[in-house]
Amino acid sequence: MKDILVRIGGDGGEGIISSGDLLTMALARSNYEVFTFRTFPAEIKGGPAMFQVRFGDQTILSQGHQADILVTLNEEAFRLHHAALKPDGLLVYEPAHYKPEGSFEAYAVPLDEIASHGVKSAITKNMVALGVVARVLDLSFETLEQLIRERFGKKGDAVVAKNLEALKAGSEFVAQHPVKKQLPVFAPLESSHKHVVMSGNEALTVGAISAGCRYFGGYPITPASDILELMERELPKFGGAVVQTEDEIAAIASVIGASFAGKKAMTATSGPGLALMVEELGLATMAEIPCVVVDAQRGGPSTGLPTKMEQGDLNLAVYGAHGDAPRIVLAPGDVEECLYYMIQAFNLAEKYQTPVIFLTDQSLAHRTQTYVWPDFSRVPVINRLLPSEAELKEYDRYKITPDGISPMAIPGMKGGCYAATGLEHTEEGFPSFVPKTHTIMSAKRAQKIEEVSREKGFTARFGEKQAKIGVIGWGSTQGAIREAVEMAIQQGLSVAQLQLKMVYPLPEADLLEFLQSVEQVLIAELNYMGQLNQLFQSKFLIPTQTLTKCEGLPFFAEEILAKLKEMSGSAKAAAQGERLATHNR
């Protein structure tokens, strides 16, 4: 696979993310496969920000670890990111700020001078830098020009003109001062398939609306706020309603109310918000009301690392409840899966009449990836079971059934009146504190979750059919593990991967089949305690090894490869891999 990695570093407010987004879209419109990663400060302005895009002529699985081109808008950005630049890479820097040293090609571009005196707009230096990168990559100027008009058009012709002038100035500087760096040569492919470019938050929003979501209640929190903003813009077009509530408790309460009234409903939050929703999730479990909650995880606990990623909310998602309150927890592996598994999330919520928690994280929420135009027929939409006319004659809302699922009446249905409260209840819905009733109804709610564990299509296997080492991962680790497994196999190791799309209940049949096909098990996840490993051990009680990382950053494939080599006995090679990964953090 051929690919190039470009990283841009600077301060928040300098247009790092904007120039990165424009570069990504220009590459995507040129038919390249793209995979982005970004970090940004928690402050409104200032603090280090970074955007990188890895692109190529084949599917890109992870963010990559070494940059071919590094653009630094200030000295701090150089100090933070120069270790990630390939030894023979290209550094674009501002010579008025510092003089870098290294084996790379240091390409001085007077960004400030060009922007301030050439373009006469100091804030356009990010566009000057974009023009430099575009010229080095031989990107179409017309494509970038169109993107700038689309992005800044609402701000007026003068703003568009200044940005175009800055872009052209950067490009012309390279024409007059050619770089020496030789980049891999490959032309964008003529694709026979129509592609889309989306972030994880965008994809899951599309999936939710496609699944029939018609109510969204939410409260802003990083990194889930995009979903609220997208829903506010898009859901009314489909006849839906969006309410920005006063807090997360009101958000989930309104979602439960809307769902009780017959609308498919969801909210989105991050760890601290999910913690506030726990009591209401218990109500949804007790009253058997479908709802979907997106938890875009960030580094925690408490405010923690609000703009960084972590897979630290698994225990909260699975166990965060009072009483026995089982729920379903899904974890998509990439942007495309955010769309399809969000439809699955609504399907499971409606089918089993229970809360579904949808775990993403900051890196997946904001990551931009290309994928084939969605085929919505891949996941047929499922609606909740409604009572028949015969059942409504003597309606029992919580009727005991063989699979634990009872027909759910919508308010207004003749004969379908019932009480939906947090109190324990009889089959008819009447409050009851009889010991036997609580036992029967607890078993009913638990039985539904046992049925969910037998659902198909919630794992993905990669690598060899029989292997010495099996790697189990969940969520956004999928791409880095898959890339590591592919590298390991190319280097002669026997490795397979099982990626869990459902982390609760565990898909037991697929897990048992996988465990029988491997000799050693490695569980890789992005938290300190190894939360999936703990959940796995509580179920299977077999020896495992863990690879955890708790830095607010995703895995590098090389880190996982190093662990695989260590487990296979290639200690020397593993040490080399570890040094490489450490060097590039």
Coordinates of C-alpha atoms in Angstrom, one line a residue:
M1 CA 0.0 0.0 0.0
K2 CA 1.3 3.4 -0.9
D3 CA 0.4 6.3 1.3
I4 CA 1.6 9.7 2.4
L5 CA 1.1 11.3 5.8
V6 CA 0.8 15.1 6.2
R7 CA 0.8 16.7 9.6
I8 CA 0.1 20.4 10.4
G9 CA 0.9 21.8 13.8
G10 CA 0.2 25.2 15.4
D11 CA -1.9 27.0 18.0
G12 CA -5.7 26.7 18.4
G13 CA -7.2 29.7 16.5
E14 CA -4.5 29.6 13.7
G15 CA -6.8 27.7 11.3
I16 CA -5.0 24.4 11.7
I17 CA -8.3 22.4 11.6
S18 CA -9.7 24.5 8.7
S19 CA -6.7 24.0 6.5
G20 CA -6.6 20.3 7.4
D21 CA -10.3 19.9 6.5
L22 CA -9.7 21.6 3.2
L23 CA -6.7 19.5 2.4
T24 CA -8.6 16.3 3.3
M25 CA -11.6 17.2 1.1
A26 CA -9.3 18.1 -1.8
L27 CA -7.6 14.7 -1.5
A28 CA -10.9 12.9 -1.3
R29 CA -12.3 14.7 -4.3
S30 CA -9.2 13.5 -6.1
N31 CA -10.3 9.9 -5.4
Y32 CA -7.7 9.3 -2.7
E33 CA -8.6 7.2 0.3
V34 CA -8.2 9.4 3.4
F35 CA -7.9 8.9 7.1
T36 CA -7.5 11.9 9.4
F37 CA -6.6 12.4 13.0
R38 CA -6.7 15.7 15.0
T39 CA -6.0 16.9 18.5
F40 CA -7.0 20.3 19.7
P41 CA -6.8 22.2 23.0
A42 CA -9.5 22.5 25.5
E43 CA -9.1 26.3 25.5
I44 CA -11.3 28.5 23.3
K45 CA -8.2 30.0 21.8
G46 CA -4.5 29.1 22.1
G47 CA -2.9 25.8 23.1
P48 CA -1.3 23.3 20.7
A49 CA -3.5 22.0 17.9
M50 CA -2.6 19.3 15.3
F51 CA -4.3 17.9 12.2
Q52 CA -3.0 15.1 10.1
V53 CA -4.2 13.3 7.0
R54 CA -2.9 10.0 5.7
F55 CA -3.9 9.3 2.2
G56 CA -3.3 6.7 -0.5
D57 CA -4.6 4.6 -3.4
Q58 CA -6.0 1.9 -1.1
T59 CA -8.0 1.7 2.1
I60 CA -6.2 3.4 5.0
L61 CA -6.7 1.5 8.2
S62 CA -5.1 3.8 10.9
Q63 CA -3.8 7.3 11.4
G64 CA -0.2 6.2 10.7
H65 CA 2.9 7.1 12.8
Q66 CA 5.5 9.0 10.7
A67 CA 4.9 12.0 8.7
D68 CA 6.2 12.6 5.2
I69 CA 5.4 16.3 5.4
L70 CA 5.3 18.3 8.7
V71 CA 4.1 21.9 8.6
T72 CA 4.8 23.9 11.8
L73 CA 3.4 27.3 12.2
N74 CA 5.5 28.0 15.3
E75 CA 8.5 26.7 17.2
E76 CA 6.3 24.9 19.8
A77 CA 4.7 22.9 17.1
F78 CA 8.1 21.9 15.9
R79 CA 9.1 20.8 19.4
L80 CA 5.9 18.8 19.8
H81 CA 5.9 17.1 16.4
H82 CA 9.4 16.9 14.9
A83 CA 9.9 13.4 16.3
A84 CA 7.0 12.2 14.2
L85 CA 8.7 13.3 11.0
K86 CA 10.5 10.7 8.9
P87 CA 14.2 11.1 8.9
D88 CA 14.1 11.9 5.2
G89 CA 10.8 13.9 5.5
L90 CA 10.0 17.4 4.6
L91 CA 9.7 20.1 7.3
V92 CA 7.9 23.3 6.3
Y93 CA 8.6 26.0 8.8
E94 CA 8.6 29.7 9.5
P95 CA 12.3 30.9 9.5
A96 CA 11.5 34.1 11.5
H97 CA 10.6 31.9 14.5
Y98 CA 13.4 29.3 14.8
K99 CA 16.0 27.3 12.9
P100 CA 15.4 23.6 13.0
E101 CA 18.1 20.9 12.9
G102 CA 17.7 17.3 11.7
S103 CA 18.3 14.9 8.9
F104 CA 15.0 16.0 7.2
E105 CA 14.7 18.6 4.5
A106 CA 14.1 21.9 6.3
Y107 CA 12.0 24.0 3.9
A108 CA 11.8 27.6 5.1
V109 CA 8.6 29.5 4.0
P110 CA 8.1 33.1 5.4
L111 CA 4.5 32.4 6.2
D112 CA 4.0 35.5 8.3
E113 CA 5.6 37.8 5.8
I114 CA 3.7 36.4 2.8
A115 CA 0.4 36.6 4.7
S116 CA 1.0 40.0 6.4
H117 CA 2.7 41.9 3.5
G118 CA 1.9 39.9 0.4
V119 CA -1.8 39.0 1.1
K120 CA -2.2 41.8 3.7
S121 CA -4.1 39.5 6.0
A122 CA -2.0 38.0 8.8
I123 CA -4.7 35.4 9.6
T124 CA -4.4 33.7 6.2
K125 CA -1.0 32.2 7.0
N126 CA -2.7 28.8 7.3
M127 CA -3.9 29.2 3.7
V128 CA -0.4 30.1 2.6
A129 CA 0.8 26.9 4.2
L130 CA -2.0 25.0 2.5
G131 CA -0.9 26.4 -0.8
V132 CA 2.6 25.2 -0.1
V133 CA 1.4 21.6 0.7
A134 CA -1.0 21.5 -2.2
R135 CA 1.8 22.5 -4.7
V136 CA 4.2 19.9 -3.2
L137 CA 1.5 17.2 -3.5
D138 CA 0.5 18.5 -7.0
L139 CA -3.1 18.9 -6.0
S140 CA -5.6 20.6 -8.3
F141 CA -5.8 24.3 -7.6
E142 CA -9.3 24.4 -9.1
T143 CA -10.5 21.8 -6.5
L144 CA -9.1 23.8 -3.6
E145 CA -10.5 27.0 -5.0
Q146 CA -14.0 25.4 -5.2
L147 CA -13.7 24.1 -1.6
I148 CA -12.7 27.6 -0.4
R149 CA -15.7 29.1 -2.1
E150 CA -17.9 26.5 -0.5
R151 CA -16.4 27.0 3.0
F152 CA -16.1 30.8 3.1
G153 CA -18.8 31.8 0.7
K154 CA -21.3 32.8 3.4
K155 CA -18.6 35.2 4.8
G156 CA -18.6 37.2 1.7
D157 CA -16.5 37.7 -1.5
A158 CA -13.8 39.6 0.3
V159 CA -13.0 36.7 2.6
V160 CA -13.1 34.2 -0.2
A161 CA -10.7 36.4 -2.3
K162 CA -8.2 36.8 0.6
N163 CA -8.1 33.1 1.2
L164 CA -7.6 32.3 -2.5
E165 CA -4.9 34.9 -2.7
A166 CA -3.1 33.3 0.2
L167 CA -3.5 29.8 -1.3
K168 CA -2.0 31.1 -4.6
A169 CA 0.8 32.8 -2.8
G170 CA 1.9 29.7 -1.1
S171 CA 1.7 27.7 -4.3
E172 CA 3.8 30.2 -6.2
F173 CA 6.4 30.3 -3.5
V174 CA 7.0 26.6 -4.1
A175 CA 7.1 27.1 -7.8
Q176 CA 9.9 29.7 -7.3
H177 CA 11.7 27.7 -4.6
P178 CA 11.3 24.0 -5.5
V179 CA 11.6 21.4 -2.7
K180 CA 14.1 18.5 -2.9
K181 CA 11.9 15.9 -1.2
Q182 CA 10.8 13.1 -3.5
L183 CA 7.4 11.8 -2.5
P184 CA 6.0 8.4 -3.6
V185 CA 4.5 8.8 -7.0
F186 CA 1.0 7.5 -7.5
A187 CA -1.9 9.0 -9.3
P188 CA -5.4 9.0 -7.8
L189 CA -7.5 6.2 -9.1
E190 CA -10.5 6.5 -11.3
S191 CA -13.0 4.9 -9.0
S192 CA -15.9 2.8 -10.2
H193 CA -17.7 3.3 -6.9
K194 CA -19.2 6.5 -5.6
H195 CA -17.5 7.5 -2.3
V196 CA -18.4 9.7 0.6
V197 CA -16.2 11.5 3.2
M198 CA -17.6 11.8 6.7
S199 CA -16.6 12.0 10.3
G200 CA -17.8 9.4 12.8
N201 CA -20.2 11.9 14.3
E202 CA -21.6 12.7 10.9
A203 CA -21.9 9.0 9.9
L204 CA -23.8 8.0 13.0
T205 CA -26.1 10.9 12.6
V206 CA -27.0 9.8 9.1
G207 CA -27.5 6.2 10.5
A208 CA -29.8 7.4 13.2
I209 CA -32.0 9.4 10.8
S210 CA -32.0 6.5 8.4
A211 CA -33.1 4.2 11.2
G212 CA -36.1 6.4 11.8
C213 CA -34.9 8.5 14.7
R214 CA -37.4 11.4 14.9
Y215 CA -36.5 12.9 18.3
F216 CA -33.1 14.1 19.6
G217 CA -32.6 15.6 23.0
G218 CA -29.1 16.7 23.9
Y219 CA -26.8 18.9 25.9
P220 CA -23.5 20.1 24.4
I221 CA -20.3 18.3 25.5
T222 CA -17.1 17.6 23.7
P223 CA -16.7 15.5 21.6
A224 CA -20.4 14.8 21.0
S225 CA -21.6 18.3 20.4
D226 CA -21.3 17.9 16.6
I227 CA -24.1 15.4 16.8
L228 CA -26.5 17.9 18.4
E229 CA -25.6 20.5 15.9
L230 CA -26.1 18.1 13.0
M231 CA -29.4 16.9 14.3
E232 CA -30.6 20.5 14.8
R233 CA -29.8 21.2 11.1
E234 CA -30.9 17.9 9.5
L235 CA -33.6 16.2 11.6
P236 CA -36.4 18.8 11.0
K237 CA -36.0 18.1 7.3
F238 CA -37.3 14.6 8.0
G239 CA -40.2 15.7 10.2
G240 CA -38.2 15.2 13.4
A241 CA -37.7 17.4 16.5
V242 CA -34.6 18.5 18.4
V243 CA -34.5 20.0 21.8
Q244 CA -31.3 21.3 23.5
T245 CA -32.1 20.7 27.1
E246 CA -30.8 22.3 30.3
D247 CA -28.6 19.3 31.2
E248 CA -28.0 15.6 30.4
I249 CA -30.6 14.4 32.9
A250 CA -33.3 16.4 31.1
A251 CA -32.0 15.2 27.7
I252 CA -32.3 11.4 28.5
A253 CA -35.7 12.1 30.3
S254 CA -37.0 13.7 27.2
V255 CA -35.8 10.9 25.0
I256 CA -37.5 8.3 27.2
G257 CA -40.7 10.4 27.0
A258 CA -40.6 10.7 23.2
S259 CA -40.0 7.0 22.9
F260 CA -42.8 6.2 25.2
A261 CA -45.0 8.4 22.9
G262 CA -44.0 6.2 19.9
K263 CA -41.0 8.1 18.4
K264 CA -37.6 6.6 17.9
A265 CA -35.4 8.8 20.0
M266 CA -31.7 9.3 21.0
T267 CA -29.3 11.5 22.8
A268 CA -25.5 11.9 22.6
T269 CA -23.0 12.8 25.3
S270 CA -19.6 11.9 26.8
G271 CA -18.6 10.1 30.0
P272 CA -19.6 12.8 32.5
G273 CA -22.9 13.2 30.8
L274 CA -23.5 9.4 30.7
A275 CA -22.9 9.3 34.4
L276 CA -25.7 11.8 35.0
M277 CA -28.0 9.7 32.8
V278 CA -27.6 6.5 34.8
E279 CA -30.8 6.9 36.9
E280 CA -33.0 7.6 33.9
L281 CA -31.5 4.6 32.1
G282 CA -32.7 2.5 35.0
L283 CA -36.2 3.9 34.3
A284 CA -36.0 3.0 30.6
T285 CA -34.9 -0.5 31.6
M286 CA -37.7 -0.9 34.2
A287 CA -40.4 0.5 31.9
E288 CA -38.9 -1.3 28.9
I289 CA -38.7 1.8 26.7
P290 CA -36.4 1.8 23.8
C291 CA -33.7 4.5 23.6
V292 CA -30.3 5.1 22.1
V293 CA -27.4 6.9 23.9
V294 CA -24.2 7.8 22.1
D295 CA -21.2 8.1 24.4
A296 CA -18.3 9.7 22.6
Q297 CA -15.6 8.8 25.1
R298 CA -12.9 11.1 26.2
G299 CA -10.1 10.9 28.7
G300 CA -11.3 10.7 32.2
P301 CA -12.4 10.5 35.0
S302 CA -14.1 13.9 35.7
T303 CA -13.2 16.6 33.2
G304 CA -10.0 14.7 32.6
L305 CA -8.8 15.1 29.0
P306 CA -11.9 16.7 27.4
T307 CA -10.4 16.9 23.9
K308 CA -8.5 13.6 23.9
M309 CA -9.6 10.1 23.3
E310 CA -9.9 7.1 25.6
Q311 CA -11.9 3.9 25.9
G312 CA -12.5 4.4 29.6
D313 CA -16.3 4.3 29.8
L314 CA -16.8 0.6 29.2
N315 CA -17.4 -0.2 32.8
L316 CA -19.8 2.7 33.1
A317 CA -21.7 1.7 30.0
V318 CA -22.0 -2.0 31.1
Y319 CA -22.3 -1.7 34.9
G320 CA -23.4 1.9 35.5
A321 CA -26.8 1.1 37.1
H322 CA -28.6 0.6 40.3
G323 CA -30.3 -2.8 40.7
D324 CA -30.2 -5.3 37.9
A325 CA -30.5 -3.1 34.9
P326 CA -29.0 -4.9 31.9
R327 CA -28.6 -3.0 28.6
I328 CA -26.9 -3.4 25.2
V329 CA -23.6 -1.8 24.5
L330 CA -22.3 -1.5 20.9
A331 CA -18.9 -0.2 19.7
P332 CA -18.3 0.5 16.0
G333 CA -14.8 0.1 14.6
D334 CA -14.6 2.9 12.0
V335 CA -16.6 5.7 10.4
E336 CA -18.5 3.5 8.0
E337 CA -19.5 1.2 10.8
C338 CA -20.8 4.3 12.8
L339 CA -23.5 4.5 10.2
Y340 CA -24.5 0.9 9.9
Y341 CA -24.2 0.0 13.5
M342 CA -26.3 3.0 14.5
I343 CA -29.1 1.5 12.5
Q344 CA -28.4 -1.7 14.4
A345 CA -28.5 0.2 17.7
F346 CA -32.0 1.5 16.9
N347 CA -33.1 -2.0 15.7
L348 CA -31.9 -3.6 18.9
A349 CA -33.4 -0.9 21.1
E350 CA -36.8 -1.3 19.4
K351 CA -36.7 -5.1 19.1
Y352 CA -35.8 -5.6 22.8
Q353 CA -37.3 -2.5 24.2
T354 CA -34.3 -1.5 26.2
P355 CA -31.5 1.1 26.3
V356 CA -28.7 0.8 23.8
I357 CA -25.4 2.6 24.5
F358 CA -23.3 3.4 21.5
L359 CA -19.6 3.8 22.4
T360 CA -17.4 5.8 20.1
D361 CA -14.5 8.1 21.2
Q362 CA -12.9 11.4 20.4
S363 CA -10.7 10.0 17.7
L364 CA -13.5 8.2 15.9
A365 CA -16.0 11.0 16.5
H366 CA -13.8 13.5 14.7
R367 CA -11.9 11.2 12.3
T368 CA -12.7 11.7 8.6
Q369 CA -12.6 8.7 6.4
T370 CA -13.7 7.8 2.9
Y371 CA -16.0 4.9 2.2
V372 CA -18.3 3.5 -0.5
W373 CA -21.6 5.3 -0.8
P374 CA -23.9 3.8 1.8
D375 CA -26.2 0.9 0.9
F376 CA -29.0 1.4 3.3
S377 CA -30.5 -2.0 2.3
R378 CA -27.7 -3.7 4.1
V379 CA -29.4 -3.2 7.4
P380 CA -33.2 -3.3 7.2
V381 CA -34.9 -1.1 9.7
I382 CA -36.8 -2.9 12.6
N383 CA -39.7 -1.3 14.4
R384 CA -41.0 -2.2 17.9
L385 CA -43.6 -4.9 18.4
L386 CA -47.1 -3.4 18.6
P387 CA -50.1 -5.3 20.1
S388 CA -52.7 -6.8 17.8
E389 CA -56.3 -5.9 18.1
A390 CA -57.0 -9.1 19.9
E391 CA -54.2 -8.4 22.4
L392 CA -55.5 -4.9 23.1
K393 CA -58.9 -6.3 24.3
E394 CA -57.2 -7.5 27.5
Y395 CA -53.9 -5.7 27.2
D396 CA -50.9 -6.8 29.3
R397 CA -48.0 -4.4 28.6
Y398 CA -45.5 -6.6 30.4
K399 CA -46.9 -10.0 29.4
I400 CA -44.5 -12.9 30.0
T401 CA -43.5 -14.3 26.6
P402 CA -41.1 -17.0 25.5
D403 CA -38.4 -14.5 24.5
G404 CA -39.3 -11.8 27.2
I405 CA -40.5 -9.3 24.6
S406 CA -44.0 -7.9 25.1
P407 CA -46.0 -5.9 22.6
M408 CA -45.7 -2.2 23.4
A409 CA -48.7 0.0 22.9
I410 CA -48.5 3.6 21.8
P411 CA -50.5 6.2 23.8
G412 CA -53.8 6.7 22.0
M413 CA -54.2 3.1 20.9
K414 CA -57.6 2.0 22.0
G415 CA -57.3 -0.5 24.8
G416 CA -53.5 0.1 25.1
C417 CA -53.6 2.3 28.2
Y418 CA -51.1 1.3 30.9
A419 CA -48.8 2.7 33.6
A420 CA -45.1 3.1 32.7
T421 CA -43.2 4.0 35.9
G422 CA -40.0 3.1 37.6
L423 CA -41.9 0.9 40.0
E424 CA -41.8 -2.8 39.8
H425 CA -45.0 -4.0 38.2
T426 CA -47.2 -6.9 37.2
E427 CA -47.8 -8.1 33.7
E428 CA -50.6 -5.6 33.4
G429 CA -48.4 -2.8 34.5
F430 CA -49.8 -2.3 38.0
P431 CA -47.2 -1.5 40.7
S432 CA -46.4 -4.5 42.7
F433 CA -43.9 -5.2 45.5
V434 CA -44.7 -8.9 45.8
P435 CA -41.3 -10.7 46.1
K436 CA -42.2 -13.2 43.4
T437 CA -43.2 -10.5 41.0
H438 CA -39.9 -8.8 41.2
T439 CA -38.1 -12.1 40.6
I440 CA -40.3 -12.9 37.5
M441 CA -39.9 -9.4 36.0
S442 CA -36.1 -9.3 36.7
A443 CA -35.8 -12.6 34.9
K444 CA -37.9 -11.2 32.0
R445 CA -35.6 -8.2 31.6
A446 CA -32.4 -10.3 31.9
Q447 CA -33.8 -12.9 29.4
K448 CA -34.0 -10.3 26.7
I449 CA -30.3 -9.5 27.0
E450 CA -29.5 -13.2 26.9
E451 CA -31.4 -13.3 23.6
V452 CA -29.3 -10.4 22.3
S453 CA -26.1 -12.3 22.9
R454 CA -27.2 -14.7 20.2
E455 CA -27.6 -12.0 17.6
K456 CA -25.4 -12.4 14.5
G457 CA -23.1 -9.8 12.8
F458 CA -21.6 -8.2 15.8
T459 CA -18.0 -9.3 15.4
A460 CA -15.4 -9.1 12.6
R461 CA -12.5 -11.5 12.1
F462 CA -9.3 -10.8 10.3
G463 CA -6.1 -12.7 9.7
E464 CA -5.5 -16.4 9.8
K465 CA -8.2 -19.0 10.4
Q466 CA -6.0 -20.9 12.8
A467 CA -3.3 -18.8 14.6
K468 CA -0.9 -18.9 17.5
I469 CA -1.9 -15.5 18.7
G470 CA -5.4 -14.1 18.7
V471 CA -6.0 -10.3 19.3
I472 CA -9.3 -9.1 20.6
G473 CA -10.2 -5.5 20.4
W474 CA -13.2 -3.2 20.5
G475 CA -14.2 0.1 19.0
S476 CA -11.8 2.4 17.3
T477 CA -8.8 0.2 17.9
Q478 CA -9.9 -1.9 14.9
G479 CA -7.8 -0.3 12.2
A480 CA -4.6 -0.2 14.1
I481 CA -4.9 -3.8 15.2
R482 CA -5.8 -4.9 11.7
E483 CA -2.8 -3.1 10.3
A484 CA -0.5 -4.7 13.0
V485 CA -1.9 -8.1 12.2
E486 CA -1.3 -7.7 8.5
M487 CA 2.3 -6.5 9.2
A488 CA 2.9 -9.4 11.6
I489 CA 1.6 -12.0 9.1
Q490 CA 3.9 -10.5 6.4
Q491 CA 6.8 -11.0 8.8
G492 CA 6.0 -14.6 9.4
L493 CA 3.9 -14.5 12.6
S494 CA 0.7 -16.5 13.0
V495 CA -1.9 -14.0 14.1
A496 CA -5.7 -13.5 13.9
Q497 CA -8.0 -10.6 15.1
L498 CA -11.5 -10.6 16.5
Q499 CA -13.1 -7.2 16.7
L500 CA -16.1 -6.9 18.9
K501 CA -18.9 -4.6 17.7
M502 CA -21.1 -5.6 20.7
V503 CA -19.3 -5.4 24.0
Y504 CA -22.3 -6.2 26.1
P505 CA -23.6 -8.8 26.1
L506 CA -20.6 -10.5 24.8
P507 CA -21.2 -12.4 21.5
E508 CA -20.4 -15.7 23.1
A509 CA -20.6 -18.0 20.1
D510 CA -18.2 -16.0 18.0
L511 CA -15.8 -15.5 20.9
L512 CA -15.8 -19.3 21.7
E513 CA -15.1 -20.1 18.1
F514 CA -12.3 -17.6 18.0
L515 CA -10.7 -18.8 21.3
Q516 CA -10.7 -22.4 20.0
S517 CA -8.8 -21.3 16.9
V518 CA -5.9 -19.6 18.7
E519 CA -3.2 -20.6 21.2
Q520 CA -2.7 -17.3 23.0
V521 CA -5.0 -14.4 23.5
L522 CA -4.1 -10.7 23.6
I523 CA -6.7 -8.1 24.5
A524 CA -5.8 -4.6 23.3
E525 CA -7.7 -1.5 24.5
L526 CA -7.2 2.2 25.2
N527 CA -7.6 2.5 29.0
Y528 CA -5.4 1.9 32.0
M529 CA -7.2 -0.9 33.8
G530 CA -8.0 -3.2 30.9
Q531 CA -11.7 -2.9 31.2
L532 CA -12.7 -5.3 28.4
N533 CA -10.2 -7.8 29.8
Q534 CA -11.9 -7.7 33.1
L535 CA -15.3 -8.2 31.5
F536 CA -13.8 -11.0 29.4
Q537 CA -12.3 -12.7 32.4
S538 CA -15.5 -12.6 34.3
K539 CA -17.1 -14.7 31.6
F540 CA -14.4 -17.0 30.3
L541 CA -11.7 -17.4 33.0
I542 CA -8.9 -18.2 30.6
P543 CA -5.3 -16.8 30.6
T544 CA -4.9 -13.6 28.6
Q545 CA -2.3 -10.9 28.0
T546 CA -3.2 -7.3 27.8
L547 CA -1.9 -4.3 25.9
T548 CA -3.3 -1.1 27.3
K549 CA -2.5 2.6 26.5
C550 CA -3.7 5.6 28.5
E551 CA -2.2 8.7 26.8
G552 CA -5.2 10.3 25.2
L553 CA -4.0 9.0 21.9
P554 CA -4.9 6.0 19.6
F555 CA -2.7 2.9 19.2
F556 CA 0.0 3.0 16.6
A557 CA 0.1 -0.2 14.7
E558 CA 3.7 -0.6 15.6
E559 CA 2.9 -0.7 19.3
I560 CA 0.6 -3.7 18.7
L561 CA 3.1 -5.3 16.4
A562 CA 5.8 -5.1 19.1
K563 CA 3.5 -6.9 21.6
L564 CA 2.7 -9.6 19.0
K565 CA 6.5 -10.1 18.5
E566 CA 7.1 -10.3 22.2
M567 CA 4.4 -12.9 22.6
S568 CA 5.8 -14.9 19.7
G569 CA 9.3 -14.8 21.2
S570 CA 10.8 -12.2 18.9
A571 CA 12.0 -10.2 21.8
K572 CA 14.7 -8.3 19.9
A573 CA 12.3 -7.3 17.1
A574 CA 9.7 -6.3 19.7
A575 CA 12.2 -4.0 21.4
Q576 CA 12.9 -2.4 18.1
G577 CA 9.2 -1.9 17.5
E578 CA 8.7 -0.4 20.9
R579 CA 11.5 2.0 20.5
L580 CA 10.0 3.1 17.1
A581 CA 6.5 3.6 18.6
T582 CA 8.0 5.5 21.6
H583 CA 10.0 7.7 19.2
N584 CA 6.8 8.7 17.4
R585 CA 4.5 9.6 20.2

